Short mmCIF file of C-alpha atoms in Angstrom, two decimals:
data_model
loop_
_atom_site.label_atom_id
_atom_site.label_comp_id
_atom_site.label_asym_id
_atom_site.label_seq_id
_atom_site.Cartn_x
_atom_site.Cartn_y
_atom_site.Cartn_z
CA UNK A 58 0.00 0.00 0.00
CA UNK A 59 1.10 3.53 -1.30
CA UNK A 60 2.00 6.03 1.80
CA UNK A 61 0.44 9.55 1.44
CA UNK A 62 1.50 12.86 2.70
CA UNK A 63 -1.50 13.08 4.10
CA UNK A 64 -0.56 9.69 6.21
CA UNK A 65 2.74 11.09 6.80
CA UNK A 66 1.48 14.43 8.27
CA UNK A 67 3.91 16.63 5.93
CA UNK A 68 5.21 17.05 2.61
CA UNK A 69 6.74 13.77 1.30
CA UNK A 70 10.29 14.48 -0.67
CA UNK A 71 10.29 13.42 -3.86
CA UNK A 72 12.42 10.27 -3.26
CA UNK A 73 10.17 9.20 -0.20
CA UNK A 74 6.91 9.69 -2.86
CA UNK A 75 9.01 7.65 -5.27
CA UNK A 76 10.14 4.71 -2.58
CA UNK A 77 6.50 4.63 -1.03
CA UNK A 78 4.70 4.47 -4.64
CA UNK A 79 6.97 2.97 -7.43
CA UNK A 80 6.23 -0.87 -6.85
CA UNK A 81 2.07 0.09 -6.81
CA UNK A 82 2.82 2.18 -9.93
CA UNK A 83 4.83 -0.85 -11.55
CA UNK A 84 2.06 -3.17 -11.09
CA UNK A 85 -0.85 -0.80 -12.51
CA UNK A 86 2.11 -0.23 -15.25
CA UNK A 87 1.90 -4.00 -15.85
CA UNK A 88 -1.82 -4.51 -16.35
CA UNK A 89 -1.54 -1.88 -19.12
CA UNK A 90 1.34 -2.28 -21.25
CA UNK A 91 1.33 -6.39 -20.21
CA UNK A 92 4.79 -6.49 -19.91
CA UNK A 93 7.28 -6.09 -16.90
CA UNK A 94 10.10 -4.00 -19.31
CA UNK A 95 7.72 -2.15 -20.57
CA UNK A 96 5.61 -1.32 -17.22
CA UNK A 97 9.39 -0.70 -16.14
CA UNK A 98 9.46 1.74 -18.69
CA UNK A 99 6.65 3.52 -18.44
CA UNK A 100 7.12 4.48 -14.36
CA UNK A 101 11.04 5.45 -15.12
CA UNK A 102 9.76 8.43 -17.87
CA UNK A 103 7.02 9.30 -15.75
CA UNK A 104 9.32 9.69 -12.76
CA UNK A 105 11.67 11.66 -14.83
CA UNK A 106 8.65 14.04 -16.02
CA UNK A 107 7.64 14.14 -12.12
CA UNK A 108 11.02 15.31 -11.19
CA UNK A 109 11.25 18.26 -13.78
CA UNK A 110 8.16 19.43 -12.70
CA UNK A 111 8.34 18.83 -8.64
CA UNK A 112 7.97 22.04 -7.19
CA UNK A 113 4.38 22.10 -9.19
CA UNK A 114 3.58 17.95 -8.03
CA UNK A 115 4.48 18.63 -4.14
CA UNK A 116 1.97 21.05 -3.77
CA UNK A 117 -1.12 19.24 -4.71
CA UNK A 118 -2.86 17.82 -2.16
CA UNK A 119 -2.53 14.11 -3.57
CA UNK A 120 0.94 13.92 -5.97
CA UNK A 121 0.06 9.47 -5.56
CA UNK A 122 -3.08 10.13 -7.40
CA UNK A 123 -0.88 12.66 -9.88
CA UNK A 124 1.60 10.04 -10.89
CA UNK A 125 -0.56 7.49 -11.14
CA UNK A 126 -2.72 10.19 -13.80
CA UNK A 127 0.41 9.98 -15.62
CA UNK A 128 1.23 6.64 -15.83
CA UNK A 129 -2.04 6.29 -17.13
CA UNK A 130 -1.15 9.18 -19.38
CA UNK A 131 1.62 7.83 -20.56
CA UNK A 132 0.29 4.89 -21.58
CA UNK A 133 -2.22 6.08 -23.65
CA UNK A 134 -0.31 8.98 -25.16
CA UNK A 135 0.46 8.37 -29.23
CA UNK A 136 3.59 9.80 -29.19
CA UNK A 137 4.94 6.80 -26.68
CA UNK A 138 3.20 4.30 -28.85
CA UNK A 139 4.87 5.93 -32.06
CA UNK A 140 8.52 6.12 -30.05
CA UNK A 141 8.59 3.08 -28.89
CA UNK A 142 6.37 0.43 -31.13
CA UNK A 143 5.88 -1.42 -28.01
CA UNK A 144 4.19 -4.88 -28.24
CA UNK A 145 2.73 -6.10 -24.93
CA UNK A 146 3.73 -9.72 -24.43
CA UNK A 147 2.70 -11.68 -21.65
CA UNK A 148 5.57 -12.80 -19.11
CA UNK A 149 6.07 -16.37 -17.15
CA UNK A 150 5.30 -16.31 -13.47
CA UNK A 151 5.75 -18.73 -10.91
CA UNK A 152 2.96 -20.94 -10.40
CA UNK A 153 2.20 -23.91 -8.17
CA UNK A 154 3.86 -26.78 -9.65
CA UNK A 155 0.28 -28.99 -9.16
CA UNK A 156 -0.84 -27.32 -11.71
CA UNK A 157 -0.39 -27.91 -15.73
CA UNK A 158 2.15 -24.97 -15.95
CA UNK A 159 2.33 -25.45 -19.84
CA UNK A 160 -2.03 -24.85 -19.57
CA UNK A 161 -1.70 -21.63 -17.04
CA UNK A 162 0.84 -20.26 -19.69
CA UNK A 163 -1.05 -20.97 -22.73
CA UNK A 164 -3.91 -19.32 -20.96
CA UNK A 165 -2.07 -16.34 -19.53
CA UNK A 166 -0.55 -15.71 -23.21
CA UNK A 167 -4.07 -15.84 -24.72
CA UNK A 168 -5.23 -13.18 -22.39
CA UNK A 169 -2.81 -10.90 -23.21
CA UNK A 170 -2.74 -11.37 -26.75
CA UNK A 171 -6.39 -10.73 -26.90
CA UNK A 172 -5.53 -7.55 -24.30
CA UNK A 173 -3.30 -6.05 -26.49
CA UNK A 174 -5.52 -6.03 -29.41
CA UNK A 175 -7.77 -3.50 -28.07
CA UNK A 176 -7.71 -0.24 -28.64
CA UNK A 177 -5.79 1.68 -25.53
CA UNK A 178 -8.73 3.54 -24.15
CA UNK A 179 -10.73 0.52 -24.34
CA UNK A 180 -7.75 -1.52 -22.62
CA UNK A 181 -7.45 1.22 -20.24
CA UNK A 182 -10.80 1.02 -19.21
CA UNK A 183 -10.89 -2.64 -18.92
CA UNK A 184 -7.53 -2.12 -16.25
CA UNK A 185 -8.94 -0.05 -14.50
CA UNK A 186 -12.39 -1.26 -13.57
CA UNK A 187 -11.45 -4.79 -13.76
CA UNK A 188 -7.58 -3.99 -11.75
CA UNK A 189 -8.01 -1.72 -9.61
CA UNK A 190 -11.60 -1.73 -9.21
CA UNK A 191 -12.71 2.11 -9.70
CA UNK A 192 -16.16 2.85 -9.98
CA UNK A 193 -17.19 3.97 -13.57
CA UNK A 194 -17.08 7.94 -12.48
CA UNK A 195 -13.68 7.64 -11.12
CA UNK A 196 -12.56 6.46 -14.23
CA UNK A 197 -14.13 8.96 -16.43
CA UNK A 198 -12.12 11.82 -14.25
CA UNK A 199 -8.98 9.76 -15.22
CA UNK A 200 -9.65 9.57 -18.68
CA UNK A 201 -11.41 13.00 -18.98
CA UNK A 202 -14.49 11.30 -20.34
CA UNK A 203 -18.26 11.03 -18.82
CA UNK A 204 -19.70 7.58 -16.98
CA UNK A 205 -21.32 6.29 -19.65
CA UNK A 206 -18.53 6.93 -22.56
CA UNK A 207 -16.24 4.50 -19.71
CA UNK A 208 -19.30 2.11 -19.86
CA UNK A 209 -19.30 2.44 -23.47
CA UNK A 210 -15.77 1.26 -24.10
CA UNK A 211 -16.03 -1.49 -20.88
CA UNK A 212 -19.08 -2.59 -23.40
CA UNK A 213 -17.43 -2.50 -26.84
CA UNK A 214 -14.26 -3.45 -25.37
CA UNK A 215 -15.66 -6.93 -23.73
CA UNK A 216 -17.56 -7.56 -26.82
CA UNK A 217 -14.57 -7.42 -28.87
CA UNK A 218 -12.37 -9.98 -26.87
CA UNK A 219 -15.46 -12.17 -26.68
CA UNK A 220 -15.84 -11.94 -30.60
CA UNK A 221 -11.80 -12.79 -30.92
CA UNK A 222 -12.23 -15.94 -28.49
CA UNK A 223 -12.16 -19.62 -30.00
CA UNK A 224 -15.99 -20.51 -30.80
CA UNK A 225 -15.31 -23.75 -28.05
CA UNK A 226 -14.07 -20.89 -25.57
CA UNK A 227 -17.10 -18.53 -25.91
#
């Protein structure tokens, strides 16, 4: 769990925000670019942003809920997608060796191929709601976009990874 200034009682320094925040901000990172480099990525240029502009972040009353608006920023901005022509790939992770590792993999890989197909709004939406659980008007603050334009893309963005799944899957 993130600490908050407000927690804290005073103004966090910008390498206590970064040390209390990074590893939440790497695994929101993860669930939208799908990959651990690229998550990786993401936070390090938005922490280098923060830090140019510091004096301006430390004086709103929540700079957690800042950098996490530009992770999320980041993420969907073109110009990233045009610099980098990232591909989301899914990554191995230890598993419970009861279980068909080979199967959990296969499935895992699916998921995030079908993930990375959608749009990045509609991907964005999906991580949030489905992630880290925001209510539909908390997202459309986030994205700058009304409740039912979220519900909208949650819609056309489930129907389009249920229209890419196997027919035996559906």
């Amino acid at each position: 769990m993130a600490v908050t200034a407000s927690e804290v009682g005073r103004e966090l320094s910008f390498d206590e925000l970064v040390a209390a925040n990074e590893q939440p901000l790497l695994r929101f990172a993860v669930m939208l670019t799908g990959g651990r480099h690229s998550a990786e990525d993401l936070v390090q240029t938005v922490f280098t942003r923060a830090y140019r502009k510091w004096s301006r972040i430390s004086e709103v009353d929540q700079p957690e809920a800042y950098l996490r608006r530009m992770v999320l920023n980041e993420f969907l901005s073109w110009r990233r997608l045009l610099k980098h022509g990232e591909l989301p790939v899914a990554e191995p992770r230890d598993v419970p060796t009861d279980e068909d590792i080979g199967t959990r993999q296969a499935q895992r890989d699916a998921v995030w191929q079908l993930l990375a197909r959608l749009p990045r709004k509609q991907r964005a939406v999906l991580v949030l709601r489905y992630y880290e659980d925001l209510p539909d008007d908390e997202i459309g603050k986030l994205l700058d976009v009304t409740p039912s334009t979220v519900r909208s893309n949650a819609s056309r963005a489930l129907a389009a990874l249920r229209d890419q799944l196997p027919a035996e899957e559906a």
